[in-house]
């Protein structure tokens, strides 16, 4: 896995995920909401998406349905 997208509204958890997953040749992108996740996905491919199920104004399931 080279590219990982993390969708997590809590900044501390975002940082924890990034710290844990950035080891090695991985590119980790972290965002806090559905809108930012969709922007990150526009024109980019990710090998793995990790999302919280409760996002501001949307659900992580909304993101997965869109993807």
PDB file of C-alpha atoms in Angstrom:
ATOM      1  CA  UNK A   1       0.000   0.000   0.000  1.00  0.00           C
ATOM      2  CA  UNK A   2       1.521   3.246  -1.096  1.00  0.00           C
ATOM      3  CA  UNK A   3      -1.276   5.799  -0.684  1.00  0.00           C
ATOM      4  CA  UNK A   4      -3.600   6.010   2.327  1.00  0.00           C
ATOM      5  CA  UNK A   5      -6.450   8.456   2.931  1.00  0.00           C
ATOM      6  CA  UNK A   6      -7.542   8.991   6.525  1.00  0.00           C
ATOM      7  CA  UNK A   7     -10.872  10.746   7.125  1.00  0.00           C
ATOM      8  CA  UNK A   8     -11.070  11.609  10.812  1.00  0.00           C
ATOM      9  CA  UNK A   9     -12.490  14.818  12.324  1.00  0.00           C
ATOM     10  CA  UNK A  10     -10.469  14.548  15.552  1.00  0.00           C
ATOM     11  CA  UNK A  11      -7.054  16.161  14.972  1.00  0.00           C
ATOM     12  CA  UNK A  12      -5.329  14.076  17.663  1.00  0.00           C
ATOM     13  CA  UNK A  13      -6.561  10.827  16.114  1.00  0.00           C
ATOM     14  CA  UNK A  14      -5.554  12.060  12.653  1.00  0.00           C
ATOM     15  CA  UNK A  15      -2.036  12.623  13.940  1.00  0.00           C
ATOM     16  CA  UNK A  16      -1.933   9.234  15.667  1.00  0.00           C
ATOM     17  CA  UNK A  17      -2.997   7.464  12.468  1.00  0.00           C
ATOM     18  CA  UNK A  18      -0.444   9.408  10.443  1.00  0.00           C
ATOM     19  CA  UNK A  19       2.350   8.628  12.880  1.00  0.00           C
ATOM     20  CA  UNK A  20       1.515   4.915  12.872  1.00  0.00           C
ATOM     21  CA  UNK A  21       0.995   4.549   9.132  1.00  0.00           C
ATOM     22  CA  UNK A  22       3.646   6.838   7.691  1.00  0.00           C
ATOM     23  CA  UNK A  23       6.494   4.432   8.460  1.00  0.00           C
ATOM     24  CA  UNK A  24       8.038   3.095   5.299  1.00  0.00           C
ATOM     25  CA  UNK A  25       7.353   4.238   1.760  1.00  0.00           C
ATOM     26  CA  UNK A  26       3.719   5.253   2.361  1.00  0.00           C
ATOM     27  CA  UNK A  27       2.045   8.511   1.450  1.00  0.00           C
ATOM     28  CA  UNK A  28      -0.596   9.328   4.073  1.00  0.00           C
ATOM     29  CA  UNK A  29      -3.179  12.076   3.538  1.00  0.00           C
ATOM     30  CA  UNK A  30      -5.420  13.057   6.458  1.00  0.00           C
ATOM     31  CA  UNK A  31      -8.585  15.147   6.222  1.00  0.00           C
ATOM     32  CA  UNK A  32     -11.391  15.948   8.637  1.00  0.00           C
ATOM     33  CA  UNK A  33     -14.632  15.784   6.672  1.00  0.00           C
ATOM     34  CA  UNK A  34     -16.444  14.440   3.616  1.00  0.00           C
ATOM     35  CA  UNK A  35     -15.895  17.552   1.517  1.00  0.00           C
ATOM     36  CA  UNK A  36     -12.129  17.470   2.061  1.00  0.00           C
ATOM     37  CA  UNK A  37     -12.070  13.730   1.391  1.00  0.00           C
ATOM     38  CA  UNK A  38     -13.843  14.200  -1.950  1.00  0.00           C
ATOM     39  CA  UNK A  39     -11.348  16.921  -2.885  1.00  0.00           C
ATOM     40  CA  UNK A  40      -8.459  14.618  -1.976  1.00  0.00           C
ATOM     41  CA  UNK A  41      -9.986  11.864  -4.117  1.00  0.00           C
ATOM     42  CA  UNK A  42     -10.476  14.151  -7.115  1.00  0.00           C
ATOM     43  CA  UNK A  43      -7.792  13.077  -9.563  1.00  0.00           C
ATOM     44  CA  UNK A  44      -5.976  10.925  -7.004  1.00  0.00           C
ATOM     45  CA  UNK A  45      -6.048   7.217  -6.308  1.00  0.00           C
ATOM     46  CA  UNK A  46      -5.687   5.709  -2.855  1.00  0.00           C
ATOM     47  CA  UNK A  47      -4.932   2.098  -2.000  1.00  0.00           C
ATOM     48  CA  UNK A  48      -6.688   2.333   1.363  1.00  0.00           C
ATOM     49  CA  UNK A  49      -9.294   4.647   2.902  1.00  0.00           C
ATOM     50  CA  UNK A  50      -9.755   4.706   6.668  1.00  0.00           C
ATOM     51  CA  UNK A  51     -12.799   6.710   7.723  1.00  0.00           C
ATOM     52  CA  UNK A  52     -14.669   7.470  10.884  1.00  0.00           C
ATOM     53  CA  UNK A  53     -18.330   6.544  10.575  1.00  0.00           C
ATOM     54  CA  UNK A  54     -19.409   9.831  12.180  1.00  0.00           C
ATOM     55  CA  UNK A  55     -18.238  12.875  10.243  1.00  0.00           C
ATOM     56  CA  UNK A  56     -19.384  16.498  10.499  1.00  0.00           C
ATOM     57  CA  UNK A  57     -22.702  16.745   8.600  1.00  0.00           C
ATOM     58  CA  UNK A  58     -22.219  13.358   6.877  1.00  0.00           C
ATOM     59  CA  UNK A  59     -21.431   9.741   7.544  1.00  0.00           C
ATOM     60  CA  UNK A  60     -18.311   7.816   6.640  1.00  0.00           C
ATOM     61  CA  UNK A  61     -20.698   5.432   4.880  1.00  0.00           C
ATOM     62  CA  UNK A  62     -21.701   8.327   2.574  1.00  0.00           C
ATOM     63  CA  UNK A  63     -18.064   8.566   1.559  1.00  0.00           C
ATOM     64  CA  UNK A  64     -17.763   4.836   0.935  1.00  0.00           C
ATOM     65  CA  UNK A  65     -20.945   4.821  -1.162  1.00  0.00           C
ATOM     66  CA  UNK A  66     -19.532   7.663  -3.252  1.00  0.00           C
ATOM     67  CA  UNK A  67     -16.201   5.946  -3.751  1.00  0.00           C
TER      68      UNK A  67
END
